[in-house]
Coordinates of C-alpha atoms in Angstrom, one line a residue:
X9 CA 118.3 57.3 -55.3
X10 CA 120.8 54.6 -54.4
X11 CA 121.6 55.3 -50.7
X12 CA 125.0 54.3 -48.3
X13 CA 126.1 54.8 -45.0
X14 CA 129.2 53.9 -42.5
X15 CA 130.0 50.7 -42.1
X16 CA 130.2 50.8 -38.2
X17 CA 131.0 47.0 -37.6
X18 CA 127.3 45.4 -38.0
X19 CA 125.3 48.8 -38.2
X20 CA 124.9 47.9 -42.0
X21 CA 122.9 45.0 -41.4
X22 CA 120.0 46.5 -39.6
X23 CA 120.4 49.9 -41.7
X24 CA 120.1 47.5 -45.1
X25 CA 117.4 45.9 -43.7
X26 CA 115.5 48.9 -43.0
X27 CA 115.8 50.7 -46.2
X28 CA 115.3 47.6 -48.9
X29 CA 111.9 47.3 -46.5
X30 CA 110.6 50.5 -47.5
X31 CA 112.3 50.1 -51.3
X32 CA 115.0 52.3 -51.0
X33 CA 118.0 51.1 -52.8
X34 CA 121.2 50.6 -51.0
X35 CA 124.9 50.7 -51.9
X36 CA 126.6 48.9 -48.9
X37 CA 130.1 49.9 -48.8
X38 CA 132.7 47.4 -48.9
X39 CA 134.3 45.7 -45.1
X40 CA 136.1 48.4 -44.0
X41 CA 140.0 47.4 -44.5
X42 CA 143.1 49.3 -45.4
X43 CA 142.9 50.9 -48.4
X44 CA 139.5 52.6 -46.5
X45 CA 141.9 54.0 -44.0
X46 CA 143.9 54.9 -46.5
X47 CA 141.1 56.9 -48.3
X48 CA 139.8 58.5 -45.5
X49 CA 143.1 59.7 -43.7
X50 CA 144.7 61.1 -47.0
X51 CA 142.0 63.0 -47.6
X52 CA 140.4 63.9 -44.1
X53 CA 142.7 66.5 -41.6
X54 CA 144.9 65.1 -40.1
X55 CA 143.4 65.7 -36.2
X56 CA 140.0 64.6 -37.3
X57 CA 139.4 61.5 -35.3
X58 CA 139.2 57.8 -36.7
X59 CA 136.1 57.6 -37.2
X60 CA 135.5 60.6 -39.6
X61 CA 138.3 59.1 -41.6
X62 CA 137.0 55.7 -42.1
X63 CA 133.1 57.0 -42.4
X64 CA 134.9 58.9 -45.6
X65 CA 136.8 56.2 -46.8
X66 CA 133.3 54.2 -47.1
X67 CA 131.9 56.9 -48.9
X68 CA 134.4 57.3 -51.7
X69 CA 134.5 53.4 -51.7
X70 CA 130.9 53.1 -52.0
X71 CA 130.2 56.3 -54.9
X72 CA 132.8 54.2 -57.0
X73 CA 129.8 51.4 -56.7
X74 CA 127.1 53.9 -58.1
X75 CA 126.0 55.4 -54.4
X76 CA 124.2 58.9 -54.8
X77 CA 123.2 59.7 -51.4
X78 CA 124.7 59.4 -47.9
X79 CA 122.9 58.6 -44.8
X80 CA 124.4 59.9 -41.9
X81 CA 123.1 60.5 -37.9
X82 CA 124.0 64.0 -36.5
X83 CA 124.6 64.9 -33.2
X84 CA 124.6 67.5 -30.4
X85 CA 127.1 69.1 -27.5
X86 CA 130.9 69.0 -27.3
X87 CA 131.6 66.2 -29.0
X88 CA 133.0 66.9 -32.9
X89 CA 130.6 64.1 -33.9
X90 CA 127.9 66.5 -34.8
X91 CA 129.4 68.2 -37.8
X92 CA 131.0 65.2 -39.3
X93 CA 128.6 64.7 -41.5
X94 CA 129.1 68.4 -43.0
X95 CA 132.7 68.1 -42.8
X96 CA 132.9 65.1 -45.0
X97 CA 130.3 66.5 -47.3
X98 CA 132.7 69.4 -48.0
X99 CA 135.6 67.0 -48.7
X100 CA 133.6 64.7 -51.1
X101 CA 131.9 68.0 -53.0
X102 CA 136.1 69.1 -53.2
X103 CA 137.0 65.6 -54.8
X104 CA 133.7 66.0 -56.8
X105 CA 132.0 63.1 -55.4
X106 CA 128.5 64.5 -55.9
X107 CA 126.6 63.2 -52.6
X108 CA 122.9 64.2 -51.6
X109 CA 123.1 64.0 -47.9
X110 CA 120.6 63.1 -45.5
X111 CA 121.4 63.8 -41.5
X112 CA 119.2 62.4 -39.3
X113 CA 119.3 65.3 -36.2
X114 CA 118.8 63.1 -32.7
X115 CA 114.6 63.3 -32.4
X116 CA 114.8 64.7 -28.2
X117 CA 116.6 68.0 -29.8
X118 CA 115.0 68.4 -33.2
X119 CA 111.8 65.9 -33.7
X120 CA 110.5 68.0 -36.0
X121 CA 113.9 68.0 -38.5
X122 CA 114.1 64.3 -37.8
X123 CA 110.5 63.7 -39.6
X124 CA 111.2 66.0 -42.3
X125 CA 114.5 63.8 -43.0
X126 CA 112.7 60.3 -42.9
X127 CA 110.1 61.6 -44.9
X128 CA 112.7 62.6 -47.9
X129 CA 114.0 59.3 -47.2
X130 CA 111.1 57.4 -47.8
X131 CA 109.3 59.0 -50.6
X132 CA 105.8 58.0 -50.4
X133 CA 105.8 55.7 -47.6
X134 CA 103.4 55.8 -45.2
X135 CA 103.9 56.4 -41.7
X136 CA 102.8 53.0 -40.9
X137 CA 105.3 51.9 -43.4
X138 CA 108.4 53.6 -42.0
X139 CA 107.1 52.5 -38.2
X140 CA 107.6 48.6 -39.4
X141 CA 110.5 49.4 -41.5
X142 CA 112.3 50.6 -38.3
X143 CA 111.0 48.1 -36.2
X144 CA 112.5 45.6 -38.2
X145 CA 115.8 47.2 -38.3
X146 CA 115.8 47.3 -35.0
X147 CA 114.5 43.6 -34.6
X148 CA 117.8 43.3 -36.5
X149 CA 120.3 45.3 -34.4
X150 CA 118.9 43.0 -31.3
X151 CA 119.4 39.6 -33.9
X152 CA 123.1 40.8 -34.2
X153 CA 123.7 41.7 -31.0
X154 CA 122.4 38.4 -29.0
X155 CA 125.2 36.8 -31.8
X156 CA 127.3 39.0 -30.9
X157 CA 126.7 38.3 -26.7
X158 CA 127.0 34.2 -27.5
X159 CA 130.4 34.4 -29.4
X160 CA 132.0 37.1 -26.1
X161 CA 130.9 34.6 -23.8
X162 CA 132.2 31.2 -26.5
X163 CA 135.3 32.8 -27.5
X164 CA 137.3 31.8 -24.5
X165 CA 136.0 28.5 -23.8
X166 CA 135.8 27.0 -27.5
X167 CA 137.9 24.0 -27.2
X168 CA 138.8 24.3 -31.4
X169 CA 140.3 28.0 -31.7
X170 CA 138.5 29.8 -34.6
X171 CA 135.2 27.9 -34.2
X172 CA 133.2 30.5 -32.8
X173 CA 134.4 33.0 -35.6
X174 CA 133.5 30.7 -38.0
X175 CA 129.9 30.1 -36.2
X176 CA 129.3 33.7 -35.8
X177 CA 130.3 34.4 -39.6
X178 CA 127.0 31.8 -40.6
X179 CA 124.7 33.0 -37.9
X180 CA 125.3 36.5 -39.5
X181 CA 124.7 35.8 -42.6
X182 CA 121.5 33.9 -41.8
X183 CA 120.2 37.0 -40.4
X184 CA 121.5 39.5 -43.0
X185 CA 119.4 37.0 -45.4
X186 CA 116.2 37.7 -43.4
X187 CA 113.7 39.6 -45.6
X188 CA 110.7 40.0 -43.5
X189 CA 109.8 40.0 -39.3
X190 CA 108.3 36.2 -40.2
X191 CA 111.5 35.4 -41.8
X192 CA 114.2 37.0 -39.5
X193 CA 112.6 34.8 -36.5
X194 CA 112.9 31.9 -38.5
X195 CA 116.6 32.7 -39.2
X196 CA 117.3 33.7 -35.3
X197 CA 116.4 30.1 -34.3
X198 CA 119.0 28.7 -36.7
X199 CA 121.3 31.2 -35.6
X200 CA 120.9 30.2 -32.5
X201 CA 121.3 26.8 -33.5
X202 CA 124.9 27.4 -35.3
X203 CA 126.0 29.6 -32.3
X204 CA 125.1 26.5 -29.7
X205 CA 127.0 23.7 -32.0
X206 CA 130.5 25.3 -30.7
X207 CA 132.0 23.1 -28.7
X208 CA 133.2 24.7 -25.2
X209 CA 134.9 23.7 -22.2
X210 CA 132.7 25.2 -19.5
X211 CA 134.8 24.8 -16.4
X212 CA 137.8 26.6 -17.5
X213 CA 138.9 29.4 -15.4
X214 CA 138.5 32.7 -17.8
X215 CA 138.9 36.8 -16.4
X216 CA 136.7 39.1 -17.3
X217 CA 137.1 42.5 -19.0
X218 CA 134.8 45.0 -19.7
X219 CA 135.3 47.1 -22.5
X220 CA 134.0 50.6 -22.3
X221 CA 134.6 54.0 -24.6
X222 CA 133.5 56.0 -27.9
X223 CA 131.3 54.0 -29.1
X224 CA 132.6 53.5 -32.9
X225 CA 135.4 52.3 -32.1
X226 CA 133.5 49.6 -29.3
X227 CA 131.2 48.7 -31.7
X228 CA 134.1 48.8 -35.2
X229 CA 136.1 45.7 -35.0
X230 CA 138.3 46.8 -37.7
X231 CA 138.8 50.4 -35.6
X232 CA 139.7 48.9 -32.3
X233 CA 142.0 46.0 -34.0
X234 CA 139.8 43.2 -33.5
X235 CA 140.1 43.7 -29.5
X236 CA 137.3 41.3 -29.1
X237 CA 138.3 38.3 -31.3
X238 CA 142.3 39.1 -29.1
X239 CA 141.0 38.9 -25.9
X240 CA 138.5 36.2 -26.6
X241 CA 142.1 33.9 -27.4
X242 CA 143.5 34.7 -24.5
X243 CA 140.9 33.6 -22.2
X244 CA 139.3 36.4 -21.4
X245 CA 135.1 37.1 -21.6
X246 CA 134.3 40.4 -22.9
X247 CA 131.4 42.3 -21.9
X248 CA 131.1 45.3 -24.2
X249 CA 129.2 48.3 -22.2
X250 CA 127.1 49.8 -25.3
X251 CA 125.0 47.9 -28.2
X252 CA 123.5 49.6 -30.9
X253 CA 120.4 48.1 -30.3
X254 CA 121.0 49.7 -26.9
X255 CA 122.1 53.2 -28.9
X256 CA 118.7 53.0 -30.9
X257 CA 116.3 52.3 -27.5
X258 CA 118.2 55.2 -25.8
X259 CA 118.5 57.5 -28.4
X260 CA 115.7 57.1 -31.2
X261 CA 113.3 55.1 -29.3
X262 CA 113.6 57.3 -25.8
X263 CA 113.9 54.1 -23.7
X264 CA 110.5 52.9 -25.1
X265 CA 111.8 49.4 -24.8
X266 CA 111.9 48.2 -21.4
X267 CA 114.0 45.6 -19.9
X268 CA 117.3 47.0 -22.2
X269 CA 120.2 47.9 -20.5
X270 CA 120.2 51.9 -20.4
X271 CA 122.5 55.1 -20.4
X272 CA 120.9 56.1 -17.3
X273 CA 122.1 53.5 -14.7
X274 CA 125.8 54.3 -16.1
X275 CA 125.0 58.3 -15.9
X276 CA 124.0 57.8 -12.0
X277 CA 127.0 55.2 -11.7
X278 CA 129.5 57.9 -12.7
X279 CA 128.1 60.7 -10.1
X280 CA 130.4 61.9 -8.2
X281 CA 133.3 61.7 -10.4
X282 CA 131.3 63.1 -13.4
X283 CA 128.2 65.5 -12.8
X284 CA 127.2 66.4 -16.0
X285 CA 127.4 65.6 -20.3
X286 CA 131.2 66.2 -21.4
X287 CA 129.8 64.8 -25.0
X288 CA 130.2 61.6 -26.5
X289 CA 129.8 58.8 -23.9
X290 CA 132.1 60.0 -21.4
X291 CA 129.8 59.7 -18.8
X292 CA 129.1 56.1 -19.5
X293 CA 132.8 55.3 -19.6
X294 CA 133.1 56.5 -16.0
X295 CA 129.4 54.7 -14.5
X296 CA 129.9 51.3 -16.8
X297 CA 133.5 51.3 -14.9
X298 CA 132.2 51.7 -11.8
X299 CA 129.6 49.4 -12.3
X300 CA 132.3 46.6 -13.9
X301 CA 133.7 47.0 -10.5
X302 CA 130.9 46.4 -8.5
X303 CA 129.8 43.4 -10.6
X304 CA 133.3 41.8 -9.7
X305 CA 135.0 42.2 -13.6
X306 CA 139.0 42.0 -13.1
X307 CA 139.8 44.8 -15.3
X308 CA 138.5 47.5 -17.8
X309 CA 139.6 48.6 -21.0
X310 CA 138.9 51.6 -22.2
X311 CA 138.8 52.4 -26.0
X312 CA 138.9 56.0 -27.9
X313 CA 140.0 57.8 -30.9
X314 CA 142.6 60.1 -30.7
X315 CA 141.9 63.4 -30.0
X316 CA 138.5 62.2 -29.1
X317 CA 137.6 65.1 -26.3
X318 CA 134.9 63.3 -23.9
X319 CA 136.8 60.0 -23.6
X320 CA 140.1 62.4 -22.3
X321 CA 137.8 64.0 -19.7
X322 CA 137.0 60.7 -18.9
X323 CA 140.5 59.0 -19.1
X324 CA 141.3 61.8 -16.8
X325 CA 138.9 61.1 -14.2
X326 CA 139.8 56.8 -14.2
X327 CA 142.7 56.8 -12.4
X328 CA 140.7 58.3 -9.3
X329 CA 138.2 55.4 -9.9
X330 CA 139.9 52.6 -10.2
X331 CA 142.0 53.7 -6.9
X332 CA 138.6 54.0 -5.3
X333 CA 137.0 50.7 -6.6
X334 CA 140.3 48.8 -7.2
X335 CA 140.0 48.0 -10.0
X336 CA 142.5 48.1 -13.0
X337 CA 141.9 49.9 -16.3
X338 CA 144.3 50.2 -19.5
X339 CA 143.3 53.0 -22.4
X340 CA 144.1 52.5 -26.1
X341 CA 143.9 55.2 -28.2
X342 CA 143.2 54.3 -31.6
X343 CA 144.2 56.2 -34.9
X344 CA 145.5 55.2 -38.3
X345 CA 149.3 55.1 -36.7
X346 CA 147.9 51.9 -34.2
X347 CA 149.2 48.6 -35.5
X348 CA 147.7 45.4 -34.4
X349 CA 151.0 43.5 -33.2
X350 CA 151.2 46.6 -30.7
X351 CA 148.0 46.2 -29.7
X352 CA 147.9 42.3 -29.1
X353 CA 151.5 43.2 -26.6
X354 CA 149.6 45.7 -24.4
X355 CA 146.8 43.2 -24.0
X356 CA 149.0 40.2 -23.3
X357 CA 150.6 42.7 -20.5
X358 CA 147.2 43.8 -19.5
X359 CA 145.7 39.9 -19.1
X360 CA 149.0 38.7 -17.4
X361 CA 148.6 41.3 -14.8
X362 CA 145.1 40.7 -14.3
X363 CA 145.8 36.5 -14.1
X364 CA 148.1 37.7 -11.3
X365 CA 145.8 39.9 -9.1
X366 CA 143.3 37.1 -9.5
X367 CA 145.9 34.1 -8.3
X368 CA 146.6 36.3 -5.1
X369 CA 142.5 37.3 -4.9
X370 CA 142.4 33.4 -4.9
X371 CA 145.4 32.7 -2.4
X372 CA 144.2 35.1 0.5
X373 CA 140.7 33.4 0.1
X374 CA 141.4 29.9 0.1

């Protein structure tokens, strides 16, 4: 059974990873680009959200390259996320793209489900097996994302533009390459290795942003327009507020590895504004702001699909937070209509206003 999933930004490296381990073959679909867009939304309603569009655009794109199953998470509360996978099923079965499909249920609500699914996953696999094989897709996720971390930080001090892209593009592939635990270490030292050899200018002056939201189109660079790589080139350092190796400890691994940044210090961050789950991470949209603002960020962007329900009870509830913490936030609501010249204007605005506050911050103090 030749297995797929979403592209998510780097969610297929870990997910490959974990799969060819236990000897599952995998059918990565192709970088997400316009003609997946162009897939998904043509066939997809038109209020679904981005991500359901894209998620089926892989899937047509990657049954064209002999795919016969679909991996897919599932969810729970308000949020739409949790039929997706159903949804799409239906669409494919109508365009006669004849997936199996296998929904891995979030373990805290249905544990019992969620072992019956790895199980058909993995065949005849022992348990022991599958333990390493997600360890090591998760060693992955934490491989990627530590890249990830260096280039944010890089981006806006590299003194030859483009260099950290170009680093970041090796240092990923050295991991991707990474067959076994022994193997991926040795690969994370030269990645390290490629990500130090950018050449930065340390003492330049840079703002800070934190980037908070759904988190598909956080982690998606082609979904959010390349925010990152924008921002980076205007001088601005990015912290982005969720990780999927963060996602995994939280949600698959119940915070069983300590010392990760958690869900829960953002929950209690966003009380009193937000009391209880509105789906999605719309709670963590309104702590992780909070907390930017604490931690002395100049300014807060927050991303999410349109129509995307938690992240407009949270856009809702910003204004009343950043009067309260004074800070400034912008919101960018993505769909298949956004363009990336638009995008790149509102940021310029967004970064030229924040360069300001900070000159006057400056003025008063000096």
């Amino acid at each position: 059974m030749k297995v797929t999933f979403p592209h998510m930004g780097y969610m297929w490296v870990c997910l490959k990873a974990m799969l060819e381990y236990l000897d599952v073959e995998v059918v990565v679909p192709p970088p997400t680009s316009k003609k997946t867009l162009t897939l998904g939304t043509k066939h997809a309603s038109e209020f679904a959200c981005l991500p359901l569009k894209l998620n089926l655009g892989n899937f047509i794109e990657a049954y064209e390259l002999g795919a016969e199953a679909i991996l897919m998470a599932g969810g729970c509360g308000p949020c739409r996320f949790g039929y997706y996978a159903y949804v799409q099923k239906e669409i494919l079965n109508d365009l006669q793209y004849n997936y199996n499909l296998i929904v891995l249920e979030p373990p805290e609500k249905h544990i019992s489900e969620f072992l019956i699914k790895v199980k058909q996953l993995t065949g005849s696999k022992s348990w022991y097996q599958v333990i390493k094989a997600i360890r090591f897709g998760y060693l992955k996720a934490k491989a990627v994302d530590e890249m990830e971390k260096i280039s944010l930080k890089s981006r806006p001090r590299e003194l030859n533009t483009g260099s950290t892209d170009l680093a970041f593009k090796l240092a990923l592939a050295e991991i991707d390459r990474a067959g076994t635990t022994d193997d991926l270490a040795v690969a994370l030292v030269k990645a390290r290795e490629i990500m130090s050899s950018v050449i930065l200018d340390n003492h330049r002056s840079v703002i800070k942003i934190g980037l908070v939201g759904e988190i598909y189109t956080l982690l998606d660079p082609f979904s959010n327009q390349n925010i990152e790589k924008h921002l980076g080139k205007m001088g601005v350092e990015v912290d982005r507020s969720i990780y999927l190796s963060e996602w995994v400890n939280d949600h698959l691994f119940m915070g069983l590895v300590k010392n990760v940044r958690s869900r829960e210090e953002a929950c209690r961050a966003s009380r009193p504004y937000l009391n209880h789950f509105v789906g999605g991470h719309g709670e963590e949209t309104i702590g992780n702001t909070v907390l930017y603002a604490k931690n002395g960020y100049d300014g807060v962007i927050q991303l999410l699909p349109f129509t995307c329900m938690p992240e407009i009870v949270a856009q809702s509830i910003l204004p009343g937070v950043c009067t309260d913490h004074n800070i400034s936030v912008m919101s960018l609501i993505l769909d298949e209509q956004s363009g990336e010249a638009g995008i790149i204007t509102r940021l310029e605005a967004f970064v030229d206003l924040l360069n300001r506050k900070k000159e006057q911050r400056e003025a008063v103090t000096a």
